[in-house]
Tab-separated table of C-alpha atoms in Angstrom:
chain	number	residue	atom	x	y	z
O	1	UNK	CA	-33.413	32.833	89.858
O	2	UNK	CA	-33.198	36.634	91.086
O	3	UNK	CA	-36.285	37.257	89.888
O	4	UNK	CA	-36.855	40.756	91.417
O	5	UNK	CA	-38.323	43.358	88.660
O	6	UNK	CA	-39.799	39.874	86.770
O	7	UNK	CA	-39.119	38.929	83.181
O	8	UNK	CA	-37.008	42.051	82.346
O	9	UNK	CA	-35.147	42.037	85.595
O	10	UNK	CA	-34.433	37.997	85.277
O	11	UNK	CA	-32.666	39.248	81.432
O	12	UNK	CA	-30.819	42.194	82.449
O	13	UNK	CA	-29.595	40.341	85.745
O	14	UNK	CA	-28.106	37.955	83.222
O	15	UNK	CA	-27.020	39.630	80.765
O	16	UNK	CA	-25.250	42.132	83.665
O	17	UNK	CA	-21.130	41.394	83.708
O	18	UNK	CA	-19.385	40.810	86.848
O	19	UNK	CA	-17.770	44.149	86.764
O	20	UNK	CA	-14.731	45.403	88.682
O	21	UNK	CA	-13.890	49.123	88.646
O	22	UNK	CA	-15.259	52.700	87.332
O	23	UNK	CA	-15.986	54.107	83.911
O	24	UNK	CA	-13.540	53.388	81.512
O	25	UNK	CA	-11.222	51.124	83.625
O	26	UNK	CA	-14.301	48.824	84.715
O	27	UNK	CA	-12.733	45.198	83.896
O	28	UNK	CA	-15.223	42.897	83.379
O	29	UNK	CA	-13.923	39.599	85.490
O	30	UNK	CA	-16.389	36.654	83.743
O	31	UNK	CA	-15.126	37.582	80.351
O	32	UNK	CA	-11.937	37.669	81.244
O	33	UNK	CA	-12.023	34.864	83.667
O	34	UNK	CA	-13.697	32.517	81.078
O	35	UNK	CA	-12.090	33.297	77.998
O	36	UNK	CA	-8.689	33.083	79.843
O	37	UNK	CA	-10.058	29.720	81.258
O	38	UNK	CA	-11.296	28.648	77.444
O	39	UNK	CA	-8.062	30.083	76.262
O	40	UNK	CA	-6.173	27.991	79.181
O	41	UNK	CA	-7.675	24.806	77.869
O	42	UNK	CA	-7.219	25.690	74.035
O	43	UNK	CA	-3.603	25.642	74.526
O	44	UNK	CA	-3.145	23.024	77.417
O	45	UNK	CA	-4.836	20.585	74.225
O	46	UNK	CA	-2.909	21.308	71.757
O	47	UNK	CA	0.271	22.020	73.449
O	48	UNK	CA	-0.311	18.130	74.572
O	49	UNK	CA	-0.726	16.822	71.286
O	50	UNK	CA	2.050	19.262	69.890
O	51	UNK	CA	4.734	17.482	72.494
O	52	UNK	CA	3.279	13.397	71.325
O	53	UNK	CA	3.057	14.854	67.650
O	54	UNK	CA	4.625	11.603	65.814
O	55	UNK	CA	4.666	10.583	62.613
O	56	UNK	CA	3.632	7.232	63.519
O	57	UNK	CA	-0.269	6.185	63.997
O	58	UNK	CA	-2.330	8.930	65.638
O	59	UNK	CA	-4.790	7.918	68.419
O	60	UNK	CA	-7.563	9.943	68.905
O	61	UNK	CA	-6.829	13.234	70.736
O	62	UNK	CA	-4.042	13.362	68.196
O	63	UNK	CA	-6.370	12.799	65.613
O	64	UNK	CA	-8.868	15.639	66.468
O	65	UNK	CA	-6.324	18.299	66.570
O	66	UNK	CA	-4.180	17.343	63.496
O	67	UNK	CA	-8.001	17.273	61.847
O	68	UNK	CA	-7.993	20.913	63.156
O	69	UNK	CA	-4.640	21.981	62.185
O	70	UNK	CA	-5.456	20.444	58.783
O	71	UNK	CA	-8.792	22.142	58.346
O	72	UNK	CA	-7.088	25.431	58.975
O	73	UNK	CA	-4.604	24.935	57.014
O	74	UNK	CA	-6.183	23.667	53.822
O	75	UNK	CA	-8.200	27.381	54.521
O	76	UNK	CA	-4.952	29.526	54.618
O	77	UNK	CA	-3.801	27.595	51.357
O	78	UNK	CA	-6.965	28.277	49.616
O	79	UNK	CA	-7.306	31.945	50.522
O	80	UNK	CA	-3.509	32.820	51.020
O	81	UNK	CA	-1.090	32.382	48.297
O	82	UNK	CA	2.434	33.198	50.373
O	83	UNK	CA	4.180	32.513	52.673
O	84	UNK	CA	3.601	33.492	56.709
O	85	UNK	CA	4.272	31.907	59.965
O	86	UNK	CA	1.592	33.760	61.800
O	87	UNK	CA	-1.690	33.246	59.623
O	88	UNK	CA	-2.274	29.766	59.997
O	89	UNK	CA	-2.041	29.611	63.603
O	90	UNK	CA	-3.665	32.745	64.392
O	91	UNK	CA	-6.949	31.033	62.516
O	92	UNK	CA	-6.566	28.282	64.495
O	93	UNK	CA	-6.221	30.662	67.525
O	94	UNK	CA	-9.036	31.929	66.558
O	95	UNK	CA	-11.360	29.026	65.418
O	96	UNK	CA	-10.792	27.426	68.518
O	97	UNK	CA	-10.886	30.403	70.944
O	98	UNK	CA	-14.195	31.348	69.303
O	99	UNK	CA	-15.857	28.078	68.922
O	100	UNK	CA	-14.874	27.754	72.891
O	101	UNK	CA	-16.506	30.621	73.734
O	102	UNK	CA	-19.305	30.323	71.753
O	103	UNK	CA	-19.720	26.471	73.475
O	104	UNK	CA	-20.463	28.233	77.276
O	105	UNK	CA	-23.849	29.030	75.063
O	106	UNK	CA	-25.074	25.216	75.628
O	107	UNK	CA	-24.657	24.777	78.825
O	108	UNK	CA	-28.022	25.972	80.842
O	109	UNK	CA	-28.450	29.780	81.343
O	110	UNK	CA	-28.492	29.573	84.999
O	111	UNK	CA	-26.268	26.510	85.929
O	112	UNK	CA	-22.950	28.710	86.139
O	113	UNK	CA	-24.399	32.007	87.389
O	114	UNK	CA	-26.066	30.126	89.688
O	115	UNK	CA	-23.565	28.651	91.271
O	116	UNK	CA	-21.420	31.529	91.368
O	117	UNK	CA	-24.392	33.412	93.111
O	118	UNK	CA	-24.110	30.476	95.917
O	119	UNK	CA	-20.567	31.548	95.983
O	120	UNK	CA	-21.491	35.257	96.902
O	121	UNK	CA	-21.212	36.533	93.050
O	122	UNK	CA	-24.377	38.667	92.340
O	123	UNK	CA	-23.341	38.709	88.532
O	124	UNK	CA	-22.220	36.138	85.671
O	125	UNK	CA	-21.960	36.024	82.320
O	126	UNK	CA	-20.271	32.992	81.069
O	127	UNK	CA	-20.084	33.594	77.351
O	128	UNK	CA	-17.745	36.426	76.358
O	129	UNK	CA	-18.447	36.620	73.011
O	130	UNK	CA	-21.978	38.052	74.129
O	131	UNK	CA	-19.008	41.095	75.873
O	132	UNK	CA	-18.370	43.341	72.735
O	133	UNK	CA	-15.595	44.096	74.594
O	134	UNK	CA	-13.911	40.310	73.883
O	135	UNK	CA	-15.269	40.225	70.119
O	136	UNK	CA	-13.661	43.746	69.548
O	137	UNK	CA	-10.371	42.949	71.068
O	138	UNK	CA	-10.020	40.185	68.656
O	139	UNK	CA	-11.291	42.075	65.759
O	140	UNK	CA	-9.132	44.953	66.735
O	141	UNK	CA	-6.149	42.499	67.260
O	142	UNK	CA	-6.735	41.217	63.273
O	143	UNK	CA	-7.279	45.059	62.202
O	144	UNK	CA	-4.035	46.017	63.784
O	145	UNK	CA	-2.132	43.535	62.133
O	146	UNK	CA	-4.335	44.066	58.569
O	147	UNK	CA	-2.577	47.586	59.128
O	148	UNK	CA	0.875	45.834	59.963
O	149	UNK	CA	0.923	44.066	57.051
O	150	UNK	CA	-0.729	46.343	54.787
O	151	UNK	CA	2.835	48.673	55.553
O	152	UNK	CA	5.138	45.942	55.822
O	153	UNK	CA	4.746	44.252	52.394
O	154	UNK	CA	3.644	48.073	50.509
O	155	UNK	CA	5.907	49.770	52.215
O	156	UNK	CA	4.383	53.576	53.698
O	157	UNK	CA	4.187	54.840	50.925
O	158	UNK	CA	2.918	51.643	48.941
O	159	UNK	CA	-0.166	51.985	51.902
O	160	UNK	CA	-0.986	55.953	51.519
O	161	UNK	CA	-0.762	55.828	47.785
O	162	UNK	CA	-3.367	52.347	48.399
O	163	UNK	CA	-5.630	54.836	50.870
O	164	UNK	CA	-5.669	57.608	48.421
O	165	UNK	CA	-5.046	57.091	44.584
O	166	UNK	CA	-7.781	54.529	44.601
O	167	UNK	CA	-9.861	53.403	43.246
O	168	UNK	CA	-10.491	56.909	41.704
O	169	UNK	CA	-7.306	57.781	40.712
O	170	UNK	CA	-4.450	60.804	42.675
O	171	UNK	CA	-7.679	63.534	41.552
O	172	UNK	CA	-10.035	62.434	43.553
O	173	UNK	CA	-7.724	62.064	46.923
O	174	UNK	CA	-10.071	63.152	49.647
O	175	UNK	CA	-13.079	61.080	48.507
O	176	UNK	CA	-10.922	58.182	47.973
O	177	UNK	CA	-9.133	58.436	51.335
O	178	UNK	CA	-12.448	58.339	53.080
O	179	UNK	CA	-13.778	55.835	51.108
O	180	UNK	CA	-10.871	53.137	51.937
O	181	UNK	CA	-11.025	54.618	55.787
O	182	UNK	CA	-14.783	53.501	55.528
O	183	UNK	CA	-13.417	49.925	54.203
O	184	UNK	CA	-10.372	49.433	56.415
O	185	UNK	CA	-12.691	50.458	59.538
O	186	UNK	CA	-15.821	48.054	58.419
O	187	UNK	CA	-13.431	44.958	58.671
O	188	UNK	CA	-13.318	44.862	62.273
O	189	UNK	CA	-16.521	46.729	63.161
O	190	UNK	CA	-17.993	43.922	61.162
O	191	UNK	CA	-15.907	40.948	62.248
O	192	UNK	CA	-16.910	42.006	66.127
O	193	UNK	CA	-20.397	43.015	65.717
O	194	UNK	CA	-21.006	39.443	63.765
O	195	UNK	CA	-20.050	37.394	66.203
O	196	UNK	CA	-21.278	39.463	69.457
O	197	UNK	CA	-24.351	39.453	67.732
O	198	UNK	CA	-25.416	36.242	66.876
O	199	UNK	CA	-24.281	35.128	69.937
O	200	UNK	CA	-26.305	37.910	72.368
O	201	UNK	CA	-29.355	36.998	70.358
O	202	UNK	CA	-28.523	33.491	70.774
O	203	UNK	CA	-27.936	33.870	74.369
O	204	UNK	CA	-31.263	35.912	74.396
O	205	UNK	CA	-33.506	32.760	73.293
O	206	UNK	CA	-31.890	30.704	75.700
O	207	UNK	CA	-32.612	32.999	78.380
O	208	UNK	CA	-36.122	33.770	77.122
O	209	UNK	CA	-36.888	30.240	76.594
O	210	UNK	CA	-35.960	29.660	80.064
O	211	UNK	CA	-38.842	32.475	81.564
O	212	UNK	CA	-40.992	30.097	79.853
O	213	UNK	CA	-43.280	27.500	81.730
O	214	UNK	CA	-40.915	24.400	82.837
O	215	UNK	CA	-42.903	21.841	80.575
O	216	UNK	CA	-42.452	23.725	76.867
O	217	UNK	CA	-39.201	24.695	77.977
O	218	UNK	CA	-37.310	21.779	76.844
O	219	UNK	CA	-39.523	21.423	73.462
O	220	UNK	CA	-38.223	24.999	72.857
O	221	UNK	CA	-34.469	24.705	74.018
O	222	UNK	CA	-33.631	21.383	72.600
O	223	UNK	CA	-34.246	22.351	69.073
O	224	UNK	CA	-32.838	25.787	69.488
O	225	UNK	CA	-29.594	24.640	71.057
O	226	UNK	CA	-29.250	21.718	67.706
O	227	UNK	CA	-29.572	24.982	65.956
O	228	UNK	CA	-27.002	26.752	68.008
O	229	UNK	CA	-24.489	24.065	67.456
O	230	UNK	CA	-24.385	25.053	63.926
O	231	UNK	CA	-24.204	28.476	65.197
O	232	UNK	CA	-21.406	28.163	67.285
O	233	UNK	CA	-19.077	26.322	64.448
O	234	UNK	CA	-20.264	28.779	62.103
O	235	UNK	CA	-19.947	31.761	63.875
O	236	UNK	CA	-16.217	30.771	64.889
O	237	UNK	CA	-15.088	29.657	61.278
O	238	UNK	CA	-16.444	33.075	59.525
O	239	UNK	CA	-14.506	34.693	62.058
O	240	UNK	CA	-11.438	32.791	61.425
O	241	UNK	CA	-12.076	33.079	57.037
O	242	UNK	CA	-13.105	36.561	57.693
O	243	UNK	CA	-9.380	36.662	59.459
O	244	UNK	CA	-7.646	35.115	56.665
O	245	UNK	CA	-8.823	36.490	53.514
O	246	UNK	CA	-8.528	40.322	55.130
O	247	UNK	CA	-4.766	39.595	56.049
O	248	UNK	CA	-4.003	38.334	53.171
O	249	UNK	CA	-6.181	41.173	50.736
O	250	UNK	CA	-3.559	43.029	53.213
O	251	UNK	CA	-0.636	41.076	51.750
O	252	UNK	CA	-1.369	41.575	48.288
O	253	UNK	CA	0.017	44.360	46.025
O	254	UNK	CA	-2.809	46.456	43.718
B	1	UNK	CA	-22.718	47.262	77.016
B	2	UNK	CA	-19.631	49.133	77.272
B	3	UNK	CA	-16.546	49.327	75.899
B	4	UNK	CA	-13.613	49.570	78.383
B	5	UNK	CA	-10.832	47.891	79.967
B	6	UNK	CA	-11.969	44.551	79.501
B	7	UNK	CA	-10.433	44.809	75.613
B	8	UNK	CA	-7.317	45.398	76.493
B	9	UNK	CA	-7.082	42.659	78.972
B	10	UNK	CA	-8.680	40.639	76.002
B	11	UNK	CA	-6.286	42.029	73.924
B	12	UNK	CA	-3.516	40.681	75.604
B	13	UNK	CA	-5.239	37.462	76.432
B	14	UNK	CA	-5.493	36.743	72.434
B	15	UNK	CA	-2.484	37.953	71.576
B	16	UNK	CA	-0.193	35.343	74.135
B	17	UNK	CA	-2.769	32.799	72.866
B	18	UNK	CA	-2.021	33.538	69.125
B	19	UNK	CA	2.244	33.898	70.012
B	20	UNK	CA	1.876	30.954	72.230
B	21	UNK	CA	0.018	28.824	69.026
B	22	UNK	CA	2.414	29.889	66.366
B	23	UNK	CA	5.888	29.327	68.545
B	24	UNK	CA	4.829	26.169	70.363
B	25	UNK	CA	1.762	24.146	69.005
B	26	UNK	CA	1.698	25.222	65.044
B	27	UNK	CA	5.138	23.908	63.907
B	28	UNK	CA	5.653	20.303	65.966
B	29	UNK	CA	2.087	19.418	64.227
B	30	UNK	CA	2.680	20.675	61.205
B	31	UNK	CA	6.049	19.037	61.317
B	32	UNK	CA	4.682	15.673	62.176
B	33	UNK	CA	1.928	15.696	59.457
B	34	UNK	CA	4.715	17.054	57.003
B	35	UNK	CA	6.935	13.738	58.236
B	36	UNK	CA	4.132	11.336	58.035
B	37	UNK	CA	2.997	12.724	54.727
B	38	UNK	CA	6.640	11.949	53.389
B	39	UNK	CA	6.859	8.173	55.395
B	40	UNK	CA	3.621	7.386	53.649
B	41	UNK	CA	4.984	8.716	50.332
B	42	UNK	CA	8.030	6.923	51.033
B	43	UNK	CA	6.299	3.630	52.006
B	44	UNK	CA	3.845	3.758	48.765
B	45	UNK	CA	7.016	3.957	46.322
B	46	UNK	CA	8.687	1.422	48.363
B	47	UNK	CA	5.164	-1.211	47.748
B	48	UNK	CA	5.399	-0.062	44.214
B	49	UNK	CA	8.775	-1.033	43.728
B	50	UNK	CA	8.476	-4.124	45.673
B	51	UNK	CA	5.813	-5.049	43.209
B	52	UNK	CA	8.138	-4.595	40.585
B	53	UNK	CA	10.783	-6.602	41.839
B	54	UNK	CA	8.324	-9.394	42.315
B	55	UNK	CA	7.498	-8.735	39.112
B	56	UNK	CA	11.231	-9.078	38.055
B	57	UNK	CA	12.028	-11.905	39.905
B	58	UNK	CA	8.894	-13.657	38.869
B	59	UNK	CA	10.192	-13.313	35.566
B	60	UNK	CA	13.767	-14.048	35.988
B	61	UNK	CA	12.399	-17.238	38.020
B	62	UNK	CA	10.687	-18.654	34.731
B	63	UNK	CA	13.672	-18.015	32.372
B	64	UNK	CA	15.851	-20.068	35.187
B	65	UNK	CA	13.185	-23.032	35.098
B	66	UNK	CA	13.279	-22.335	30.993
B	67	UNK	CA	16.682	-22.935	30.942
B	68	UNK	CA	16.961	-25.768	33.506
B	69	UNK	CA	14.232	-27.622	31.325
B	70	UNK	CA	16.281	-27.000	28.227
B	71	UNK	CA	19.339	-27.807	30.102
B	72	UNK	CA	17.903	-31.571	31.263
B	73	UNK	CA	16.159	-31.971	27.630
B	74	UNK	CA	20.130	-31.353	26.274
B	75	UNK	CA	21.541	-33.666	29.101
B	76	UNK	CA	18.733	-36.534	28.823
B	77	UNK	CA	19.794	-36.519	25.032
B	78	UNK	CA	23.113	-36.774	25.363
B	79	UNK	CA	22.582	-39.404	27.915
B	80	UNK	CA	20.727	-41.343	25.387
B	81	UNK	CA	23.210	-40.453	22.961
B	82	UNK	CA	26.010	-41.951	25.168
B	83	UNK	CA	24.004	-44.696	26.435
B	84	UNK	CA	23.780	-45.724	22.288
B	85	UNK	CA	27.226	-45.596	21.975
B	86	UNK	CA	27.810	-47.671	25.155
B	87	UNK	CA	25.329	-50.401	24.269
B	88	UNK	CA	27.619	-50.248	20.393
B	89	UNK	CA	30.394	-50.052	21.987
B	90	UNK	CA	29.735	-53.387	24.051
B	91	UNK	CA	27.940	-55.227	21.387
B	92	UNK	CA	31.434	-54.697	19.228
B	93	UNK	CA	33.568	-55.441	22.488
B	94	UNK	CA	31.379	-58.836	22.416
B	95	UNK	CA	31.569	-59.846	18.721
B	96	UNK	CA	35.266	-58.941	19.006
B	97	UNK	CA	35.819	-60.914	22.277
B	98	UNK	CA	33.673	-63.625	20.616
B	99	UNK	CA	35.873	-63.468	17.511
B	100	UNK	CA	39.188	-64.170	19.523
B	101	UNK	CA	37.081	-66.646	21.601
B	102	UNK	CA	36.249	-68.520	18.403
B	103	UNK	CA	39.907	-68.480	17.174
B	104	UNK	CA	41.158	-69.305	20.236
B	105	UNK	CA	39.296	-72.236	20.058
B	106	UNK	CA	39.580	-72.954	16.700
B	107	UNK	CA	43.763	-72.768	17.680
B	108	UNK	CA	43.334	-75.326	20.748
B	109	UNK	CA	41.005	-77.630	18.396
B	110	UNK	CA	44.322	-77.385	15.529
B	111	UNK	CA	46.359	-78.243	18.441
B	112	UNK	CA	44.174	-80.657	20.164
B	113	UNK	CA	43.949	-82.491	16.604
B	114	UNK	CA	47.642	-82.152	16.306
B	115	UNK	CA	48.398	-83.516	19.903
B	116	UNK	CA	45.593	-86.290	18.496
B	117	UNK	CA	47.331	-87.134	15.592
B	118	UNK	CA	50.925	-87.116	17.014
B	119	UNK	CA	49.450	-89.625	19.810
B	120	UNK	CA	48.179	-91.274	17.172
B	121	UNK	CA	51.049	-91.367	15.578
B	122	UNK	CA	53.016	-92.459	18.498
B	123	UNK	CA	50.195	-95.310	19.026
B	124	UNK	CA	50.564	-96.551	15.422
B	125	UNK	CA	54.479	-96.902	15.783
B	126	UNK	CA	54.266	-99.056	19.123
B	127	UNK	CA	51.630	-100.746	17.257
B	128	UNK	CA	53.542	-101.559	14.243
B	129	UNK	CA	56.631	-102.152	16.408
B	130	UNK	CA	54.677	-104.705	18.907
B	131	UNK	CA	53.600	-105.704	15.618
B	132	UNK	CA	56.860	-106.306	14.628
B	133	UNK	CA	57.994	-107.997	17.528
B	134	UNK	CA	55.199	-109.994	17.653
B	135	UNK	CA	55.911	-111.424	14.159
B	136	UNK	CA	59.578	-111.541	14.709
B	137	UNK	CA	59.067	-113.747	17.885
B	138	UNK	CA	56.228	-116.245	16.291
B	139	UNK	CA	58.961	-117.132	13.561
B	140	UNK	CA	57.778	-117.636	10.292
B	141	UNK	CA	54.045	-118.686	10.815
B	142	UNK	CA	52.729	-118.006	7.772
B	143	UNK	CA	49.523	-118.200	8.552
B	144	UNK	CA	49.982	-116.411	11.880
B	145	UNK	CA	52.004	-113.779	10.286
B	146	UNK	CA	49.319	-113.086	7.774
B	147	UNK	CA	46.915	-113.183	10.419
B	148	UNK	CA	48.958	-110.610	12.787
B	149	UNK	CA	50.006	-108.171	9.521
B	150	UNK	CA	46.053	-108.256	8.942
B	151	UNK	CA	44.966	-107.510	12.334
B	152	UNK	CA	47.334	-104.335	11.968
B	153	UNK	CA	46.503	-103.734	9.084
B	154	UNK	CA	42.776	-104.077	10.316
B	155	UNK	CA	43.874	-101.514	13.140
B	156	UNK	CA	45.505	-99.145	11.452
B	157	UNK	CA	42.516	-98.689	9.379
């Protein structure tokens, strides 16, 4: 596939977004196309099962997402002692939306870019959470609302005196200020940079793996992408935990 | 790898995804699970107390056949009882019937004997009178009249 400027060329070609536009205002299209798509489905399952919800016998579609929306929720009860309306489904939101994206990392490296380049497209990336830009919207989404909360249940002045009288005390203001700026910010430079990643490097093998001669391909791939499947839960639930516990360390009173 | 408009498109991608999830697919499931968890509650405690009522029932079911046993046991005993008295009441009826029957009889035998005995009587007058006659009409035979006074006499005795 596009093999011009060999091994390198063959990575950067597919690790290259479909891009739209100039410098700041470049939108990349497969991120957004595919998450929206994953996104799309996410909510076209559940809002299904939401409408049959009964209390009867579930059947199996019914059964996989109440599994879900129990999982979730048995997380938010263990980490989150209060009450919200928006934490539990916001994990789920995000389990979901992650573990969706992080799926497009099984199928073949080349299947969907190369059927968009039969369609004209010279670029595809199918899995957005390899796009910083996707991990960080989500991790900035959680951070905003860490900062939400943070002021709605402390108050503003419950928050500043949080940022700056600890955990050294009112003396040591500046050094304490920086120190919890340093903490708030780490939440969702970490949270993005996890995911993107694992899943880049993971992305990385597969593409590797698939410069490599057609007959230890598969020996190489099959193994990694058993791996990946762990990879892919895993990746989405620490998001989602991550998610949990730092709104509610946000909804907690020192 | 760049940051740039992409994460606000993102940004609003997640954030109708998370709205959508908590108005319209969080609460109906959560809802249902809530109203199965409380039919299921609701059914167990509704086994449980069947149980007991069996259990109840079960119990109240063997005082009732209790009681109907003692209740024949009483009623077979006073049936025996009365079926005592019946049997002395009928073996008294029966001497006392047989009692008038033997007077009764012992009365028709008196009278039978009287009736006899006035017959009798009757007999031994038209005897004596054909007796009589006969003597009076043989005249003095004295031989006769011996003979005829001892045939009466004879048939008297």
């Amino acid at each position: 596939m596009a093999s011009e400027g060999g091994a390198t060329g063959y990575i950067v070609h597919h690790l290259t977004p479909l891009t739209v536009g100039e410098g700041f205002w470049t939108v990349h299209l497969d991120t957004l196309f595919f998450s929206a798509f994953l996104g799309g489905l996410f909510i076209w399952f559940f809002k299904g099962q939401a409408e049959k919800a009964t209390a009867g016998v579930p059947n199996l579609t019914q059964n996989i997402a109440e599994m879900l929306v129990e999982f979730v929720d048995g997380q938010v009860k263990d980490t989150f002692h209060g009450k919200s309306q928006l934490i539990a489904p916001l994990g789920l939101t995000i389990f979901c939306w992650v573990f969706l994206w992080n799926f497009m990392d099984l199928i073949p490296v080349d299947l969907l870019p190369g059927i968009a380049g039969l369609m004209g497209m010279e670029y595809l990336r199918v899995v957005p959470s390899t796009d910083l830009n996707a991990t960080f919207a989500m991790s900035i989404s959680v951070f905003v609302l860490i900062i939400f909360y943070s002021i709605k249940v402390k108050g503003i002045f419950g928050f500043v005196k949080e940022l700056t009288c600890t955990p050294f005390g009112p003396w040591m203001m500046p050094f304490n200020l920086l120190l919890k700026v340093v903490e708030e910010v780490a939440k969702p430079i970490s949270l993005g940079l996890r995911l993107f990643g694992n899943l880049y490097a993971g992305e990385l093998i597969f593409i590797l793996i698939a410069l490599l001669p057609p007959l230890i391909q598969p020996m190489l791939s099959f193994p990694w992408a058993i791996f990946h499947i762990l990879i892919i839960v895993l990746q989405a639930f620490i998001f989602m935990v991550l998610t949990i516990v730092y709104l509610s360390m946000a909804h907690e009173d020192h | 790898m760049s940051i740039n408009a992409t994460l606000i498109g993102q940004m609003i991608t997640f954030t109708l995804l998370v709205w959508f999830t908590m108005k319209y697919v969080w609460p109906p499931i959560m809802e249902a699970l809530e109203e199965r968890k409380a039919k299921i509650a609701e059914g167990l405690a509704a086994a449980e107390k069947g149980q007991e009522e069996i259990k109840l029932a079960e119990k109240k079911a063997k005082n009732l056949v209790k009681e109907a046993k003692e209740q024949a046991a009483e009623i077979v005993s006073m049936a025996q009882k009365r079926a005592n008295e019946v049997v002395e009441e009928s073996k008294e009826n029966a001497k006392k019937e047989g009692d008038r029957m033997l007077l009764a009889a012992e009365a028709q035998i008196e009278q039978e004997m009287q009736q006899a005995k006035e017959a009798l009587r009757k007999q031994v007058a038209s005897l004596a009178l054909r007796a009589a006659e006969q003597i009076l009409n043989e005249e003095i035979d004295k031989t006769k009249h011996k003979e005829i006074l001892e045939k009466a006499t004879e048939q008297l005795g």
